Amino acid sequence: MSWTSVDDPQLGVCQRADAGARLVEPLDAAGLAQLLGEYRGAFTPTVGPPPDPGGRDRVWVDLSPFSGVGPVTDGALAVQAGGAATWGAVEGHLAAEGLTLGPVPGALWDEPLYVTLARGARRRPSPRFGELLDNLLAVKAALPGGGLTRSAVTPRRATGPDLARGLLGAGHRAGIPVSVHLQAWPRSPVTAWRAVGFAGWAEALHGGVAALHGGARPAWWRFAAQGDRVVCLAGFAGEAGLARFDEAMGGHPLDPGLARALGDEVFGPGVAAHPLGAAWSGPVSEAIGRAEVGSEIWDLRPEGVTVLGAATGPDPGWASLADAALGVLEGGP
Amino acid sequence: MSTASVEALVDGLQAIVGPAHVSTTPPDRVAYARDLWPRSQLDRLAGEPPRLPTAIAWPADTAQVAEVVALCRATRTPIVPFGAGSGVCGGTLPVRRGLVLDLKRLRRVRRLAAEDGVIEVEAGHNGERLERWLAHRGLTLGHFPSSILCSTVGGWVAARSAGQCSSRYGKIEDMVVDLEVVTGDGQVRRTPRVDAGGFDWNGVFVGSEGTLGVITSATLKVHPEPRARAFRGWQVPDIQAGLTVMRRAMQAGLRPAVLRLYDPLDTLMVGSDGDKKAGGGPLHTLKQGLLGQGSGGGALRWILSHPRLGNGAVNLLPAPCLLVTVSEGEPGEARATDDALAAFAREVGAKDLGEGPGRAWLAHRYDVSYKQSGIYRKGAFVDTFEVATTWDKVAALYAAVREAAGRHVLVMAHFSHAYPGGCSIYFTFAGAAPDASAMRDRYDAAWQAGLDTALGAGAAIAHHHGVGLSRRSHMGPAHGDARRWFDALKATLDPDGIMNPGKVFGEAP
């Protein structure tokens, strides 16, 4: 599909595909905000021309200008990235400076940040580095109808309701992130590996919770059914409670090479290749029953578990409320 | 409201919660016209009468809260949700009069699922009683705000509270699993679990200070009570050295319960043994005055009336500061954390002061609450002002706020609530002036200078005290056009604008 530059009376200079779809590239954040403010129709964000432009009325906004990464703030280790930068690009930039975001799920590696934020994906199996979006320090976004949000780059967005979080999981209608600050960490090599076998899911999950309460903080871990047993594989970056893991976990020690073989790219795209969307999250006690038939626990925390392969959709009541608020934001009633 | 309207409102309220649980008496209306915002004290001293609520109601359960909200919606009556009145920003003042909805009768523990690491507790449950209840079962929430004796679960969530052990257990927003909320349209709603993905409704209601709805219960994370604690005090060479220890500890993945660094004046106030035994002279006078103790206010007023002199003298104090650390958990973790902190402290040349400062801090950690009123009787005032920023800006922000606010008031601070990316600075300031009106001007000037400086430095203008009325003026500049998001949510969840009007962002433009 080829694109042709045209001067659109509403959008200014843009490219038009043969099918009539239009692609517009804002110069900067202010330009994007102005575009969203002055054009009353809907945009679909993209990075570069989309392979399939869609129908005649489709308007794409190319976020390529917001793909940069850096710099990293001294001391705070806060890395600034454009909304269209991929997680892999951010991690690559940090790796060159001896830093890391912690494990990035493989499914996200090539995904632009704005897409992840729009989906509200926040899980990752890393007690040491915490959930993905807990490491989000600030977001600057262009809003529907124009205007730019602002949030201080701080360790906690602490003033009133968390409006930056209001953008998360709301889809592209809520706004388009143009700049993001993320918490980076000193990059410790993975120095220890553990593999532990359990007779069943209940023993494995209770062992995992006991290890967390004991102070163990694996850089990543995974729980998976293998034949008639459940295996936990874990990698530790730095000390991070390795001794407490050994004390509290229970189960039967297995060859740590099992973990090493699966996890030697803990800070690369190999940590997990599963799509994060197909998952169920809930309390440990309920997860035990679900995991009997599932194959893998994605994430384990004392107060909850995410089980892969058991998806639940959004609550319809809350989804309609979000739709209503988005309607107001877009200038509706 | 007209007399007839008030009578209709009261009749309606009595029908819902019972006659014994509605009040329009002057003593109750006066009592519920205040919280612990120091500015209100200055208003009283200046002879300005408080704005009284029309009525107070004490619902017993969520269903009654929903009925009350529906009634208020029908009568366009403003509602101010009320926990225990410990807020220090004016968040519960009934600025549009209306109904104060005291939630203290909603105090049941609905569910404890220790295996799942959660408790569901109603919003009016007192914080200290909840911790005691959990302790009897070998559990803890890990949330210990200095107001714990006079605050509630709902207030914590609504105002985005932080406890003294937040570096280990997180702030209240890190503890919330889900919420039950009666939104301003009268609907009872339970938010999706925090790990459900998608739109983060919990993040919207935490910190909303009653402007979107009434939080009626919260499911919160609980933890096993720590079996071991390690206390330590360090004399660090200066503020920057102490901040380096805090930063390195958090970025190394340690989870100490407490990291608390006092600036030179606060170090002297606390005492090098952490036991608040400052010697005699001006420092003793100042300390007694700030705690509302001691007799005679002349010396105190003189000290606080000359803030440039006082702050200049502080600049001549020795640079070493006190850093208090508390490590807890299972014995192995507490020991390992304490050892790692010690290694970081020694690297900056800190001197080990032993367990004393940490134990003294624990013994006195709730002393401040309720003890501010004495200073007002001596013709002076005191308040606190907390901000948060990233490590690269902490020292500069501390200096800038001291410089800006220090033209009006005496300033000291401690640094706490540490994260991998930064920490909170908790300023305490005190001042005096010849009369109540002048005191209020001086107080306002100090706040304005502090907020302007924090905003200009790109810091968060609050950390855990909330917004209320005291920070409302700076919310727009702090959030930019994100305010439109708030207005959209407000229009959806509170279509008649009855929920705590005038707070957080103020009225919609």
PDB file of N, CA and C in Angstrom, chain A residues 73-76 122-123 128 143-144 146-148 150 152-156 158-162 165-167 169 174 183 185 206 213 215 217 244 281 283-285 302-303 318 321 325 329, chain B residues 115-116 160 174 189-190 193 195 197-201 203-204 207 221 224 247 251-252 255 333 336 389-390 392 419-421 458 460 462-463 475 477-479 481-482 484-485 488 492 505:
ATOM      1  N   THR A  73      18.045   9.762  34.610  1.00  0.00           N
ATOM      2  CA  THR A  73      18.353  10.732  35.652  1.00  0.00           C
ATOM      3  C   THR A  73      19.352  10.143  36.640  1.00  0.00           C
ATOM      4  N   ASP A  74      20.423  10.890  36.888  1.00  0.00           N
ATOM      5  CA  ASP A  74      21.408  10.432  37.873  1.00  0.00           C
ATOM      6  C   ASP A  74      20.745  10.246  39.234  1.00  0.00           C
ATOM      7  N   GLY A  75      21.179   9.271  39.936  1.00  0.00           N
ATOM      8  CA  GLY A  75      20.676   9.076  41.294  1.00  0.00           C
ATOM      9  C   GLY A  75      19.329   8.404  41.322  1.00  0.00           C
ATOM     10  N   ALA A  76      18.333   9.043  40.739  1.00  0.00           N
ATOM     11  CA  ALA A  76      16.984   8.475  40.770  1.00  0.00           C
ATOM     12  C   ALA A  76      16.837   7.302  39.818  1.00  0.00           C
ATOM     13  N   ARG A 122      -0.091  -4.932  33.625  1.00  0.00           N
ATOM     14  CA  ARG A 122       0.800  -4.525  34.708  1.00  0.00           C
ATOM     15  C   ARG A 122       1.562  -5.673  35.350  1.00  0.00           C
ATOM     16  N   ARG A 123       1.197  -6.898  35.059  1.00  0.00           N
ATOM     17  CA  ARG A 123       1.815  -8.042  35.737  1.00  0.00           C
ATOM     18  C   ARG A 123       3.191  -8.362  35.170  1.00  0.00           C
ATOM     19  N   ARG A 128      11.312  -9.279  43.012  1.00  0.00           N
ATOM     20  CA  ARG A 128      12.434  -8.376  43.260  1.00  0.00           C
ATOM     21  C   ARG A 128      12.179  -6.980  42.668  1.00  0.00           C
ATOM     22  N   LEU A 143      -4.541  14.631  25.280  1.00  0.00           N
ATOM     23  CA  LEU A 143      -5.913  14.201  25.565  1.00  0.00           C
ATOM     24  C   LEU A 143      -6.825  14.385  24.361  1.00  0.00           C
ATOM     25  N   PRO A 144      -7.876  13.583  24.287  1.00  0.00           N
ATOM     26  CA  PRO A 144      -8.897  13.843  23.273  1.00  0.00           C
ATOM     27  C   PRO A 144      -9.452  15.254  23.468  1.00  0.00           C
ATOM     28  N   GLY A 146      -7.777  17.827  22.841  1.00  0.00           N
ATOM     29  CA  GLY A 146      -6.639  18.719  23.010  1.00  0.00           C
ATOM     30  C   GLY A 146      -6.178  18.827  24.438  1.00  0.00           C
ATOM     31  N   GLY A 147      -5.003  19.378  24.614  1.00  0.00           N
ATOM     32  CA  GLY A 147      -4.436  19.549  25.948  1.00  0.00           C
ATOM     33  C   GLY A 147      -3.471  18.435  26.293  1.00  0.00           C
ATOM     34  N   LEU A 148      -2.577  18.769  27.220  1.00  0.00           N
ATOM     35  CA  LEU A 148      -1.558  17.813  27.661  1.00  0.00           C
ATOM     36  C   LEU A 148      -1.659  17.628  29.170  1.00  0.00           C
ATOM     37  N   ARG A 150      -0.010  16.582  32.784  1.00  0.00           N
ATOM     38  CA  ARG A 150       1.301  16.783  33.374  1.00  0.00           C
ATOM     39  C   ARG A 150       1.333  16.014  34.677  1.00  0.00           C
ATOM     40  N   ALA A 152       4.294  15.172  37.853  1.00  0.00           N
ATOM     41  CA  ALA A 152       5.667  15.295  38.308  1.00  0.00           C
ATOM     42  C   ALA A 152       6.343  13.928  38.249  1.00  0.00           C
ATOM     43  N   VAL A 153       7.630  13.939  37.948  1.00  0.00           N
ATOM     44  CA  VAL A 153       8.399  12.695  37.984  1.00  0.00           C
ATOM     45  C   VAL A 153       8.758  12.449  39.439  1.00  0.00           C
ATOM     46  N   THR A 154       7.993  11.597  40.078  1.00  0.00           N
ATOM     47  CA  THR A 154       8.182  11.376  41.507  1.00  0.00           C
ATOM     48  C   THR A 154       8.079   9.897  41.817  1.00  0.00           C
ATOM     49  N   PRO A 155       8.614   9.485  42.956  1.00  0.00           N
ATOM     50  CA  PRO A 155       8.511   8.071  43.314  1.00  0.00           C
ATOM     51  C   PRO A 155       7.080   7.661  43.589  1.00  0.00           C
ATOM     52  N   ARG A 156       6.238   8.555  43.964  1.00  0.00           N
ATOM     53  CA  ARG A 156       4.825   8.261  44.165  1.00  0.00           C
ATOM     54  C   ARG A 156       4.009   9.426  43.629  1.00  0.00           C
ATOM     55  N   ALA A 158       1.370  11.388  44.197  1.00  0.00           N
ATOM     56  CA  ALA A 158       0.775  11.375  45.521  1.00  0.00           C
ATOM     57  C   ALA A 158      -0.240  12.464  45.768  1.00  0.00           C
ATOM     58  N   THR A 159      -0.652  13.179  44.763  1.00  0.00           N
ATOM     59  CA  THR A 159      -1.480  14.343  45.006  1.00  0.00           C
ATOM     60  C   THR A 159      -2.881  14.123  44.462  1.00  0.00           C
ATOM     61  N   GLY A 160      -3.811  13.765  45.336  1.00  0.00           N
ATOM     62  CA  GLY A 160      -5.185  13.549  44.915  1.00  0.00           C
ATOM     63  C   GLY A 160      -5.335  12.242  44.166  1.00  0.00           C
ATOM     64  N   PRO A 161      -6.422  12.108  43.405  1.00  0.00           N
ATOM     65  CA  PRO A 161      -6.610  10.887  42.626  1.00  0.00           C
ATOM     66  C   PRO A 161      -5.470  10.730  41.625  1.00  0.00           C
ATOM     67  N   ASP A 162      -5.132   9.490  41.339  1.00  0.00           N
ATOM     68  CA  ASP A 162      -3.989   9.252  40.455  1.00  0.00           C
ATOM     69  C   ASP A 162      -4.437   9.373  39.005  1.00  0.00           C
ATOM     70  N   ARG A 165      -2.819   7.369  36.299  1.00  0.00           N
ATOM     71  CA  ARG A 165      -3.313   5.997  36.221  1.00  0.00           C
ATOM     72  C   ARG A 165      -4.662   5.932  35.517  1.00  0.00           C
ATOM     73  N   GLY A 166      -5.371   7.058  35.493  1.00  0.00           N
ATOM     74  CA  GLY A 166      -6.632   7.076  34.776  1.00  0.00           C
ATOM     75  C   GLY A 166      -6.458   6.811  33.291  1.00  0.00           C
ATOM     76  N   LEU A 167      -5.250   7.025  32.809  1.00  0.00           N
ATOM     77  CA  LEU A 167      -4.980   6.768  31.397  1.00  0.00           C
ATOM     78  C   LEU A 167      -4.709   5.294  31.132  1.00  0.00           C
ATOM     79  N   GLY A 169      -5.105   1.422  30.871  1.00  0.00           N
ATOM     80  CA  GLY A 169      -6.174   0.457  30.684  1.00  0.00           C
ATOM     81  C   GLY A 169      -7.438   1.052  30.106  1.00  0.00           C
ATOM     82  N   ALA A 174      -8.629   7.446  25.780  1.00  0.00           N
ATOM     83  CA  ALA A 174      -8.397   8.288  26.953  1.00  0.00           C
ATOM     84  C   ALA A 174      -7.263   9.280  26.754  1.00  0.00           C
ATOM     85  N   GLN A 183      11.099   3.644  36.314  1.00  0.00           N
ATOM     86  CA  GLN A 183      12.158   3.381  37.277  1.00  0.00           C
ATOM     87  C   GLN A 183      13.112   2.328  36.730  1.00  0.00           C
ATOM     88  N   TRP A 185      16.856   0.134  37.482  1.00  0.00           N
ATOM     89  CA  TRP A 185      17.551  -0.438  38.639  1.00  0.00           C
ATOM     90  C   TRP A 185      18.989  -0.761  38.247  1.00  0.00           C
ATOM     91  N   HIS A 206       1.593 -22.429  48.431  1.00  0.00           N
ATOM     92  CA  HIS A 206       1.819 -22.099  49.836  1.00  0.00           C
ATOM     93  C   HIS A 206       3.315 -21.949  50.118  1.00  0.00           C
ATOM     94  N   HIS A 213       6.874 -14.216  52.371  1.00  0.00           N
ATOM     95  CA  HIS A 213       6.776 -13.688  53.739  1.00  0.00           C
ATOM     96  C   HIS A 213       8.118 -13.782  54.452  1.00  0.00           C
ATOM     97  N   GLY A 215      10.893 -13.202  53.161  1.00  0.00           N
ATOM     98  CA  GLY A 215      11.796 -12.168  52.659  1.00  0.00           C
ATOM     99  C   GLY A 215      12.480 -12.521  51.351  1.00  0.00           C
ATOM    100  N   ARG A 217      13.087 -12.665  47.485  1.00  0.00           N
ATOM    101  CA  ARG A 217      12.686 -11.792  46.381  1.00  0.00           C
ATOM    102  C   ARG A 217      13.376 -12.247  45.096  1.00  0.00           C
ATOM    103  N   ARG A 244      16.525 -17.099  52.555  1.00  0.00           N
ATOM    104  CA  ARG A 244      15.148 -17.247  53.044  1.00  0.00           C
ATOM    105  C   ARG A 244      14.311 -18.084  52.083  1.00  0.00           C
ATOM    106  N   SER A 281      -6.817 -13.556  37.299  1.00  0.00           N
ATOM    107  CA  SER A 281      -6.173 -13.129  38.541  1.00  0.00           C
ATOM    108  C   SER A 281      -7.154 -13.253  39.687  1.00  0.00           C
ATOM    109  N   PRO A 283      -7.523 -14.613  44.259  1.00  0.00           N
ATOM    110  CA  PRO A 283      -6.875 -15.038  45.492  1.00  0.00           C
ATOM    111  C   PRO A 283      -6.199 -16.404  45.346  1.00  0.00           C
ATOM    112  N   VAL A 284      -5.219 -16.638  46.209  1.00  0.00           N
ATOM    113  CA  VAL A 284      -4.468 -17.883  46.171  1.00  0.00           C
ATOM    114  C   VAL A 284      -5.402 -19.086  46.320  1.00  0.00           C
ATOM    115  N   SER A 285      -6.345 -19.001  47.266  1.00  0.00           N
ATOM    116  CA  SER A 285      -7.206 -20.155  47.537  1.00  0.00           C
ATOM    117  C   SER A 285      -8.029 -20.529  46.306  1.00  0.00           C
ATOM    118  N   PRO A 302       1.462 -12.718  47.765  1.00  0.00           N
ATOM    119  CA  PRO A 302       0.709 -13.265  48.899  1.00  0.00           C
ATOM    120  C   PRO A 302      -0.791 -13.077  48.749  1.00  0.00           C
ATOM    121  N   GLU A 303      -1.208 -11.960  48.138  1.00  0.00           N
ATOM    122  CA  GLU A 303      -2.634 -11.665  48.081  1.00  0.00           C
ATOM    123  C   GLU A 303      -3.268 -12.066  46.758  1.00  0.00           C
ATOM    124  N   TRP A 318     -18.276  -1.763  35.139  1.00  0.00           N
ATOM    125  CA  TRP A 318     -17.187  -0.783  35.187  1.00  0.00           C
ATOM    126  C   TRP A 318     -16.791  -0.356  33.780  1.00  0.00           C
ATOM    127  N   LEU A 321     -19.051   2.348  32.755  1.00  0.00           N
ATOM    128  CA  LEU A 321     -18.733   3.603  33.448  1.00  0.00           C
ATOM    129  C   LEU A 321     -17.529   4.281  32.796  1.00  0.00           C
ATOM    130  N   ALA A 325     -17.335   8.003  31.138  1.00  0.00           N
ATOM    131  CA  ALA A 325     -16.354   9.052  31.469  1.00  0.00           C
ATOM    132  C   ALA A 325     -15.567   9.466  30.235  1.00  0.00           C
ATOM    133  N   LEU A 329     -15.071  13.122  28.469  1.00  0.00           N
ATOM    134  CA  LEU A 329     -13.741  13.643  28.140  1.00  0.00           C
ATOM    135  C   LEU A 329     -13.665  14.072  26.685  1.00  0.00           C
TER     136      LEU A 329
ATOM    137  N   GLU B 115      -5.196 -16.980  54.505  1.00  0.00           N
ATOM    138  CA  GLU B 115      -4.526 -17.775  53.475  1.00  0.00           C
ATOM    139  C   GLU B 115      -4.326 -16.950  52.204  1.00  0.00           C
ATOM    140  N   ASP B 116      -5.269 -16.067  51.948  1.00  0.00           N
ATOM    141  CA  ASP B 116      -5.173 -15.228  50.757  1.00  0.00           C
ATOM    142  C   ASP B 116      -4.500 -13.896  51.040  1.00  0.00           C
ATOM    143  N   ARG B 160      -5.022   9.036  50.676  1.00  0.00           N
ATOM    144  CA  ARG B 160      -3.751   8.503  50.184  1.00  0.00           C
ATOM    145  C   ARG B 160      -2.686   8.521  51.284  1.00  0.00           C
ATOM    146  N   ASP B 174      -0.763   0.943  47.903  1.00  0.00           N
ATOM    147  CA  ASP B 174      -0.106  -0.335  47.617  1.00  0.00           C
ATOM    148  C   ASP B 174      -0.785  -1.484  48.352  1.00  0.00           C
ATOM    149  N   ARG B 189     -20.941   0.171  44.486  1.00  0.00           N
ATOM    150  CA  ARG B 189     -20.080  -0.459  43.491  1.00  0.00           C
ATOM    151  C   ARG B 189     -18.866  -1.075  44.185  1.00  0.00           C
ATOM    152  N   ARG B 190     -18.425  -2.207  43.671  1.00  0.00           N
ATOM    153  CA  ARG B 190     -17.162  -2.798  44.126  1.00  0.00           C
ATOM    154  C   ARG B 190     -16.171  -2.721  42.976  1.00  0.00           C
ATOM    155  N   ARG B 193     -10.671  -6.133  41.251  1.00  0.00           N
ATOM    156  CA  ARG B 193      -9.418  -6.383  41.974  1.00  0.00           C
ATOM    157  C   ARG B 193      -8.271  -5.631  41.309  1.00  0.00           C
ATOM    158  N   ASP B 195      -5.446  -6.474  40.605  1.00  0.00           N
ATOM    159  CA  ASP B 195      -4.635  -7.228  39.640  1.00  0.00           C
ATOM    160  C   ASP B 195      -5.446  -7.660  38.417  1.00  0.00           C
ATOM    161  N   GLY B 197      -6.162  -5.997  35.805  1.00  0.00           N
ATOM    162  CA  GLY B 197      -5.766  -5.377  34.543  1.00  0.00           C
ATOM    163  C   GLY B 197      -6.839  -4.402  34.081  1.00  0.00           C
ATOM    164  N   GLY B 198      -6.579  -3.754  32.978  1.00  0.00           N
ATOM    165  CA  GLY B 198      -7.548  -2.790  32.469  1.00  0.00           C
ATOM    166  C   GLY B 198      -7.543  -1.505  33.268  1.00  0.00           C
ATOM    167  N   PHE B 199      -8.637  -0.802  33.209  1.00  0.00           N
ATOM    168  CA  PHE B 199      -8.746   0.524  33.828  1.00  0.00           C
ATOM    169  C   PHE B 199      -8.559   0.408  35.346  1.00  0.00           C
ATOM    170  N   ASP B 200      -7.763   1.289  35.910  1.00  0.00           N
ATOM    171  CA  ASP B 200      -7.380   1.195  37.310  1.00  0.00           C
ATOM    172  C   ASP B 200      -8.335   2.012  38.183  1.00  0.00           C
ATOM    173  N   TRP B 201      -9.504   1.439  38.468  1.00  0.00           N
ATOM    174  CA  TRP B 201     -10.498   2.174  39.257  1.00  0.00           C
ATOM    175  C   TRP B 201     -10.024   2.414  40.686  1.00  0.00           C
ATOM    176  N   GLY B 203      -7.042   3.103  41.598  1.00  0.00           N
ATOM    177  CA  GLY B 203      -6.170   4.266  41.552  1.00  0.00           C
ATOM    178  C   GLY B 203      -6.942   5.574  41.450  1.00  0.00           C
ATOM    179  N   VAL B 204      -8.147   5.497  40.924  1.00  0.00           N
ATOM    180  CA  VAL B 204      -8.979   6.705  40.811  1.00  0.00           C
ATOM    181  C   VAL B 204      -9.595   7.074  42.166  1.00  0.00           C
ATOM    182  N   GLY B 207      -7.271   8.525  47.189  1.00  0.00           N
ATOM    183  CA  GLY B 207      -6.844   9.917  47.092  1.00  0.00           C
ATOM    184  C   GLY B 207      -7.915  10.861  46.582  1.00  0.00           C
ATOM    185  N   LYS B 221      -4.269  -5.762  51.887  1.00  0.00           N
ATOM    186  CA  LYS B 221      -3.302  -6.848  52.086  1.00  0.00           C
ATOM    187  C   LYS B 221      -2.872  -6.908  53.555  1.00  0.00           C
ATOM    188  N   PRO B 224       2.152 -11.490  57.853  1.00  0.00           N
ATOM    189  CA  PRO B 224       2.470 -12.031  59.175  1.00  0.00           C
ATOM    190  C   PRO B 224       3.173 -10.963  60.004  1.00  0.00           C
ATOM    191  N   ARG B 247      19.121   5.880  49.527  1.00  0.00           N
ATOM    192  CA  ARG B 247      18.971   5.565  48.099  1.00  0.00           C
ATOM    193  C   ARG B 247      19.579   4.216  47.759  1.00  0.00           C
ATOM    194  N   GLN B 251      17.558   0.975  46.236  1.00  0.00           N
ATOM    195  CA  GLN B 251      17.881   0.499  44.884  1.00  0.00           C
ATOM    196  C   GLN B 251      18.529  -0.873  44.904  1.00  0.00           C
ATOM    197  N   ALA B 252      19.034  -1.285  46.072  1.00  0.00           N
ATOM    198  CA  ALA B 252      19.572  -2.644  46.202  1.00  0.00           C
ATOM    199  C   ALA B 252      18.454  -3.660  46.449  1.00  0.00           C
ATOM    200  N   ARG B 255      14.228  -3.914  51.983  1.00  0.00           N
ATOM    201  CA  ARG B 255      12.902  -3.435  52.399  1.00  0.00           C
ATOM    202  C   ARG B 255      12.909  -3.136  53.897  1.00  0.00           C
ATOM    203  N   GLU B 333      15.700 -12.289  57.561  1.00  0.00           N
ATOM    204  CA  GLU B 333      15.573 -11.087  56.733  1.00  0.00           C
ATOM    205  C   GLU B 333      15.920  -9.834  57.526  1.00  0.00           C
ATOM    206  N   ALA B 336      19.659  -9.715  57.870  1.00  0.00           N
ATOM    207  CA  ALA B 336      20.330  -9.433  56.594  1.00  0.00           C
ATOM    208  C   ALA B 336      20.132  -7.979  56.177  1.00  0.00           C
ATOM    209  N   THR B 389       9.991  13.765  45.908  1.00  0.00           N
ATOM    210  CA  THR B 389      10.703  13.974  44.655  1.00  0.00           C
ATOM    211  C   THR B 389      11.757  12.896  44.460  1.00  0.00           C
ATOM    212  N   THR B 390      12.421  12.958  43.330  1.00  0.00           N
ATOM    213  CA  THR B 390      13.412  11.934  42.993  1.00  0.00           C
ATOM    214  C   THR B 390      14.755  12.257  43.668  1.00  0.00           C
ATOM    215  N   ASP B 392      17.719  12.713  42.763  1.00  0.00           N
ATOM    216  CA  ASP B 392      18.590  13.750  42.212  1.00  0.00           C
ATOM    217  C   ASP B 392      18.162  15.147  42.636  1.00  0.00           C
ATOM    218  N   TYR B 419      11.852   5.210  48.483  1.00  0.00           N
ATOM    219  CA  TYR B 419      11.531   4.338  47.348  1.00  0.00           C
ATOM    220  C   TYR B 419      12.801   4.211  46.494  1.00  0.00           C
ATOM    221  N   PRO B 420      12.805   3.306  45.549  1.00  0.00           N
ATOM    222  CA  PRO B 420      13.986   3.225  44.685  1.00  0.00           C
ATOM    223  C   PRO B 420      14.273   4.546  43.958  1.00  0.00           C
ATOM    224  N   GLY B 421      13.235   5.296  43.655  1.00  0.00           N
ATOM    225  CA  GLY B 421      13.427   6.507  42.864  1.00  0.00           C
ATOM    226  C   GLY B 421      13.560   7.793  43.652  1.00  0.00           C
ATOM    227  N   GLY B 458       9.423  20.623  40.145  1.00  0.00           N
ATOM    228  CA  GLY B 458       8.927  19.404  39.514  1.00  0.00           C
ATOM    229  C   GLY B 458       8.646  18.291  40.507  1.00  0.00           C
ATOM    230  N   ALA B 460       6.292  16.316  43.576  1.00  0.00           N
ATOM    231  CA  ALA B 460       4.890  16.126  43.946  1.00  0.00           C
ATOM    232  C   ALA B 460       4.609  17.053  45.123  1.00  0.00           C
ATOM    233  N   ALA B 462       2.476  16.895  47.376  1.00  0.00           N
ATOM    234  CA  ALA B 462       2.041  16.215  48.603  1.00  0.00           C
ATOM    235  C   ALA B 462       2.626  14.813  48.581  1.00  0.00           C
ATOM    236  N   HIS B 463       2.711  14.207  49.745  1.00  0.00           N
ATOM    237  CA  HIS B 463       3.082  12.798  49.775  1.00  0.00           C
ATOM    238  C   HIS B 463       1.998  11.952  50.425  1.00  0.00           C
ATOM    239  N   MET B 475      -3.308  22.443  42.446  1.00  0.00           N
ATOM    240  CA  MET B 475      -3.623  21.182  41.768  1.00  0.00           C
ATOM    241  C   MET B 475      -3.666  21.347  40.252  1.00  0.00           C
ATOM    242  N   PRO B 477      -2.028  23.586  38.214  1.00  0.00           N
ATOM    243  CA  PRO B 477      -0.675  23.606  37.655  1.00  0.00           C
ATOM    244  C   PRO B 477       0.051  22.273  37.803  1.00  0.00           C
ATOM    245  N   ALA B 478      -0.241  21.532  38.868  1.00  0.00           N
ATOM    246  CA  ALA B 478       0.472  20.264  39.087  1.00  0.00           C
ATOM    247  C   ALA B 478       0.057  19.201  38.079  1.00  0.00           C
ATOM    248  N   HIS B 479      -1.170  19.256  37.612  1.00  0.00           N
ATOM    249  CA  HIS B 479      -1.677  18.183  36.751  1.00  0.00           C
ATOM    250  C   HIS B 479      -1.912  18.597  35.309  1.00  0.00           C
ATOM    251  N   ASP B 481      -3.649  19.560  31.997  1.00  0.00           N
ATOM    252  CA  ASP B 481      -4.989  19.282  31.480  1.00  0.00           C
ATOM    253  C   ASP B 481      -5.556  17.961  31.990  1.00  0.00           C
ATOM    254  N   ALA B 482      -4.792  17.222  32.803  1.00  0.00           N
ATOM    255  CA  ALA B 482      -5.340  15.999  33.384  1.00  0.00           C
ATOM    256  C   ALA B 482      -6.547  16.298  34.258  1.00  0.00           C
ATOM    257  N   ARG B 484      -9.084  17.595  33.317  1.00  0.00           N
ATOM    258  CA  ARG B 484     -10.270  17.244  32.524  1.00  0.00           C
ATOM    259  C   ARG B 484     -10.666  15.788  32.762  1.00  0.00           C
ATOM    260  N   TRP B 485      -9.682  14.951  33.018  1.00  0.00           N
ATOM    261  CA  TRP B 485      -9.981  13.553  33.351  1.00  0.00           C
ATOM    262  C   TRP B 485     -10.794  13.482  34.634  1.00  0.00           C
ATOM    263  N   ALA B 488     -14.276  14.614  34.049  1.00  0.00           N
ATOM    264  CA  ALA B 488     -15.067  13.597  33.347  1.00  0.00           C
ATOM    265  C   ALA B 488     -15.509  12.493  34.299  1.00  0.00           C
ATOM    266  N   THR B 492     -19.418  11.699  35.687  1.00  0.00           N
ATOM    267  CA  THR B 492     -19.995  10.365  35.509  1.00  0.00           C
ATOM    268  C   THR B 492     -20.422   9.759  36.841  1.00  0.00           C
ATOM    269  N   PHE B 505      -9.767  19.539  43.472  1.00  0.00           N
ATOM    270  CA  PHE B 505      -9.582  20.467  42.357  1.00  0.00           C
ATOM    271  C   PHE B 505     -10.489  21.691  42.488  1.00  0.00           C
TER     272      PHE B 505
END
